[in-house]
Short mmCIF file of C-alpha atoms in Angstrom, two decimals:
data_model
loop_
_atom_site.label_atom_id
_atom_site.label_comp_id
_atom_site.label_asym_id
_atom_site.label_seq_id
_atom_site.Cartn_x
_atom_site.Cartn_y
_atom_site.Cartn_z
CA GLY A 1 21.06 -34.10 127.17
CA ALA A 2 21.26 -36.19 124.01
CA VAL A 3 20.16 -39.79 124.47
CA VAL A 4 20.91 -42.84 122.35
CA SER A 5 18.97 -46.03 122.98
CA GLN A 6 19.61 -49.59 121.87
CA HIS A 7 17.21 -52.48 121.61
CA PRO A 8 17.40 -55.14 122.77
CA SER A 9 19.72 -54.69 125.72
CA TRP A 10 20.57 -58.37 125.59
CA VAL A 11 19.73 -61.28 123.32
CA ILE A 12 20.44 -64.99 123.29
CA CYS A 13 20.08 -66.88 120.02
CA LYS A 14 20.91 -70.21 118.47
CA SER A 15 23.81 -70.63 116.10
CA GLY A 16 22.77 -69.97 112.50
CA THR A 17 20.02 -67.49 113.24
CA SER A 18 20.06 -63.76 112.49
CA VAL A 19 19.76 -61.03 115.08
CA LYS A 20 18.82 -57.40 114.54
CA ILE A 21 19.96 -54.65 116.91
CA GLU A 22 18.40 -51.20 116.79
CA CYS A 23 20.11 -47.92 117.63
CA ARG A 24 17.98 -44.80 118.03
CA SER A 25 18.78 -41.18 118.71
CA LEU A 26 15.90 -40.00 120.88
CA ASP A 27 16.14 -36.24 120.81
CA PHE A 28 18.45 -35.31 117.96
CA GLN A 29 19.09 -36.06 114.33
CA ALA A 30 21.96 -38.44 113.85
CA THR A 31 23.50 -37.87 110.45
CA THR A 32 26.23 -40.37 111.27
CA MET A 33 26.13 -43.46 113.44
CA PHE A 34 28.95 -45.77 114.40
CA TRP A 35 28.91 -49.41 115.43
CA TYR A 36 31.51 -50.81 117.81
CA ARG A 37 32.13 -54.28 119.21
CA GLN A 38 33.61 -54.96 122.61
CA PHE A 39 34.81 -58.33 123.85
CA PRO A 40 35.00 -58.96 127.61
CA LYS A 41 37.59 -56.81 129.33
CA GLN A 42 38.74 -55.38 126.03
CA SER A 43 38.45 -52.06 124.26
CA LEU A 44 35.87 -50.89 121.78
CA MET A 45 36.67 -51.77 118.19
CA LEU A 46 35.07 -49.79 115.39
CA MET A 47 33.12 -52.01 113.02
CA ALA A 48 31.52 -49.56 110.62
CA THR A 49 30.39 -46.01 110.02
CA SER A 50 26.97 -45.34 108.59
CA ASN A 51 25.63 -42.12 107.13
CA GLU A 52 21.91 -41.62 106.72
CA GLY A 53 20.72 -42.68 103.30
CA SER A 54 23.99 -44.19 102.11
CA LYS A 55 25.88 -47.46 102.40
CA ALA A 56 27.93 -48.11 105.49
CA THR A 57 31.71 -48.00 105.45
CA TYR A 58 33.20 -51.07 107.08
CA GLU A 59 36.54 -51.33 108.84
CA GLN A 60 39.13 -53.73 107.54
CA GLY A 61 38.40 -57.28 108.60
CA VAL A 62 34.69 -56.73 109.23
CA GLU A 63 32.52 -58.81 106.90
CA LYS A 64 29.87 -56.58 105.37
CA ASP A 65 27.73 -59.54 104.35
CA LYS A 66 27.70 -60.82 107.90
CA PHE A 67 27.12 -57.53 109.68
CA LEU A 68 24.41 -55.73 107.73
CA ILE A 69 23.97 -52.09 108.63
CA ASN A 70 21.03 -49.96 107.60
CA HIS A 71 20.67 -46.24 108.38
CA ALA A 72 17.36 -45.45 106.76
CA SER A 73 16.41 -42.45 108.85
CA LEU A 74 18.04 -39.69 110.88
CA THR A 75 17.07 -41.38 114.12
CA LEU A 76 17.51 -45.09 113.45
CA SER A 77 20.32 -47.41 112.46
CA THR A 78 20.16 -51.19 112.59
CA LEU A 79 22.86 -53.83 112.77
CA THR A 80 21.88 -57.33 111.69
CA VAL A 81 24.21 -60.17 112.56
CA THR A 82 23.45 -62.82 109.94
CA SER A 83 23.96 -66.53 110.53
CA ALA A 84 25.35 -65.84 113.96
CA HIS A 85 27.95 -68.16 115.48
CA PRO A 86 29.35 -68.39 119.00
CA GLU A 87 32.38 -66.30 118.05
CA ASP A 88 30.00 -63.42 117.28
CA SER A 89 29.04 -63.28 120.95
CA SER A 90 30.03 -59.82 122.13
CA PHE A 91 28.85 -56.46 123.42
CA TYR A 92 27.71 -54.30 120.51
CA ILE A 93 27.61 -50.56 121.08
CA CYS A 94 26.38 -47.85 118.77
CA SER A 95 27.09 -44.15 118.87
CA ALA A 96 25.48 -41.26 117.09
CA ARG A 97 26.69 -37.88 115.99
CA ASP A 98 24.38 -34.90 116.47
CA GLY A 99 24.30 -33.54 112.94
CA LEU A 100 22.98 -30.14 113.94
CA ALA A 101 25.39 -29.46 116.77
CA VAL A 102 28.39 -27.30 116.01
CA ARG A 103 30.64 -29.46 118.12
CA GLY A 104 29.34 -32.67 116.53
CA THR A 105 29.59 -34.56 119.78
CA GLN A 106 29.23 -38.33 119.62
CA TYR A 107 26.85 -40.00 122.08
CA PHE A 108 26.96 -43.70 122.93
CA GLY A 109 24.12 -46.12 123.46
CA PRO A 110 23.96 -48.49 126.44
CA GLY A 111 25.06 -51.50 124.39
CA THR A 112 23.52 -54.84 123.43
CA ARG A 113 24.93 -58.08 124.80
CA LEU A 114 24.67 -60.84 122.19
CA THR A 115 25.16 -64.45 123.22
CA VAL A 116 25.12 -67.10 120.50
CA LEU A 117 24.67 -70.67 121.69
CA GLY B 1 46.05 -45.70 110.73
CA GLU B 2 45.75 -44.26 114.19
CA ASN B 3 47.01 -46.26 117.18
CA VAL B 4 46.26 -45.25 120.75
CA GLU B 5 48.26 -46.63 123.67
CA GLN B 6 46.92 -46.30 127.20
CA HIS B 7 48.64 -46.83 130.56
CA PRO B 8 48.30 -48.17 133.14
CA SER B 9 45.87 -51.03 132.49
CA THR B 10 44.90 -51.09 136.16
CA LEU B 11 45.14 -48.43 138.84
CA SER B 12 44.27 -48.71 142.51
CA VAL B 13 44.11 -45.64 144.74
CA GLN B 14 42.82 -44.70 148.14
CA GLU B 15 39.81 -42.45 148.41
CA GLY B 16 40.92 -38.83 148.28
CA ASP B 17 44.06 -39.53 146.29
CA SER B 18 44.63 -38.40 142.72
CA ALA B 19 44.62 -40.71 139.71
CA VAL B 20 46.42 -40.13 136.43
CA ILE B 21 45.92 -42.08 133.22
CA LYS B 22 48.11 -41.49 130.20
CA CYS B 23 47.61 -42.05 126.48
CA THR B 24 49.76 -41.63 123.41
CA TYR B 25 48.61 -41.51 119.81
CA SER B 26 50.40 -42.00 116.53
CA ASP B 27 48.51 -39.99 113.91
CA SER B 28 49.40 -36.30 113.82
CA ALA B 29 46.09 -35.68 112.02
CA SER B 30 44.18 -36.44 115.21
CA ASN B 31 42.73 -33.31 116.75
CA TYR B 32 40.01 -34.53 119.10
CA PHE B 33 40.70 -36.48 122.30
CA PRO B 34 37.77 -37.57 124.47
CA TRP B 35 37.80 -39.60 127.66
CA TYR B 36 35.04 -42.07 128.49
CA LYS B 37 33.98 -43.80 131.69
CA GLN B 38 32.40 -47.21 131.33
CA GLU B 39 30.65 -49.03 134.14
CA LEU B 40 30.04 -52.76 133.98
CA GLY B 41 27.46 -53.72 131.38
CA LYS B 42 26.91 -50.16 130.20
CA GLY B 43 27.93 -48.03 127.28
CA PRO B 44 30.75 -45.47 127.53
CA GLN B 45 29.93 -42.09 129.00
CA LEU B 46 31.82 -39.00 127.89
CA ILE B 47 33.43 -37.32 130.89
CA ILE B 48 35.69 -34.75 129.28
CA ASP B 49 37.24 -33.98 125.92
CA ILE B 50 39.91 -31.72 124.51
CA ARG B 51 40.76 -30.38 121.09
CA SER B 52 44.19 -29.82 119.70
CA ASN B 53 44.04 -26.04 119.97
CA VAL B 54 43.85 -26.30 123.75
CA GLY B 55 46.53 -27.57 126.12
CA GLU B 56 44.44 -28.16 129.21
CA LYS B 57 40.81 -28.38 130.20
CA LYS B 58 39.27 -28.78 133.62
CA ASP B 59 35.82 -29.72 134.87
CA GLN B 60 35.56 -29.85 138.65
CA ARG B 61 37.64 -32.85 139.80
CA ILE B 62 38.55 -33.92 136.29
CA ALA B 63 41.19 -32.41 134.04
CA VAL B 64 42.79 -33.37 130.76
CA THR B 65 46.13 -32.17 129.41
CA LEU B 66 47.35 -32.44 125.84
CA ASN B 67 50.89 -32.25 124.46
CA LYS B 68 50.41 -32.29 120.71
CA THR B 69 54.13 -32.13 119.98
CA ALA B 70 54.76 -35.29 121.98
CA LYS B 71 51.43 -36.82 120.92
CA HIS B 72 50.25 -37.63 124.40
CA PHE B 73 47.34 -36.65 126.60
CA SER B 74 46.44 -37.44 130.18
CA LEU B 75 43.40 -37.66 132.43
CA HIS B 76 43.70 -36.38 135.98
CA ILE B 77 41.10 -37.14 138.63
CA THR B 78 41.56 -35.41 141.98
CA GLU B 79 39.95 -36.24 145.31
CA THR B 80 38.89 -39.64 144.04
CA GLN B 81 35.72 -41.23 145.39
CA PRO B 82 34.57 -44.89 145.35
CA GLU B 83 32.01 -44.03 142.67
CA ASP B 84 34.88 -43.10 140.36
CA SER B 85 35.69 -46.82 140.16
CA ALA B 86 35.15 -47.89 136.54
CA VAL B 87 36.99 -48.53 133.31
CA TYR B 88 38.29 -45.39 131.63
CA PHE B 89 39.04 -45.18 127.93
CA CYS B 90 40.91 -42.53 126.01
CA ALA B 91 40.24 -42.07 122.31
CA ALA B 92 41.42 -40.05 119.35
CA SER B 93 39.95 -38.92 116.04
CA PRO B 94 40.58 -36.25 113.39
CA GLU B 95 37.63 -34.20 114.66
CA ALA B 96 34.65 -34.49 116.98
CA GLY B 97 31.92 -36.62 115.49
CA THR B 98 34.18 -38.84 113.43
CA ALA B 99 35.06 -42.45 114.16
CA LEU B 100 37.03 -42.90 117.37
CA ILE B 101 40.06 -45.08 117.95
CA PHE B 102 40.10 -46.21 121.55
CA GLY B 103 42.89 -47.09 123.92
CA LYS B 104 42.71 -50.43 125.70
CA GLY B 105 41.26 -49.01 128.87
CA THR B 106 42.28 -48.51 132.49
CA THR B 107 40.45 -50.18 135.33
CA LEU B 108 40.40 -47.69 138.20
CA SER B 109 39.62 -48.96 141.68
CA VAL B 110 39.09 -46.44 144.47
CA SER B 111 39.02 -47.97 147.93
CA SER B 112 37.54 -46.21 150.95
#
């Protein structure tokens, strides 16, 4: 079955530093990838949608200059949290759409736990 | 925009019993309704989905029903087992592969 990986699985950083999270589709071409954020015991909130080769579309209230998304290839999207602060601590989850599948099913990665000290 | 309500927030059942989780949505343009199971510290796993041209879909112990007129859909798990314990999320979107709007989740606990 289709597999989406994320790296790293967890990261701890100091306030003010930037953190990059990678999302890869391992055995399919992901024309579209989505980034979600999940706070403890809460639901997944869509942050942005990225299409390969174009700029990401951000949801209302998500700062595009703080959460930089790059989708440079059909198998890789990155989310960079710039100048991270403790309130950015969360579980970040990506998902990828199989661009060649008729059903266009969306597959989720295992998530990245970010802790900002 | 779309809004998805999910109930109950917690559900405790005995092993072997059935569990039902219900969701309602607001946007009549939504046509794709997946259900995800999330275990602690992991990403969501798709367990079943349904499209608006179908009223019911079943996969072994899991079934989903959709009432598009009333804008609600439900997840049914029969013969529950302890390994079914997890957080379950419903979601809605205009079509498969587009951005999902999630419900707030249901924590299911199955005791043996």
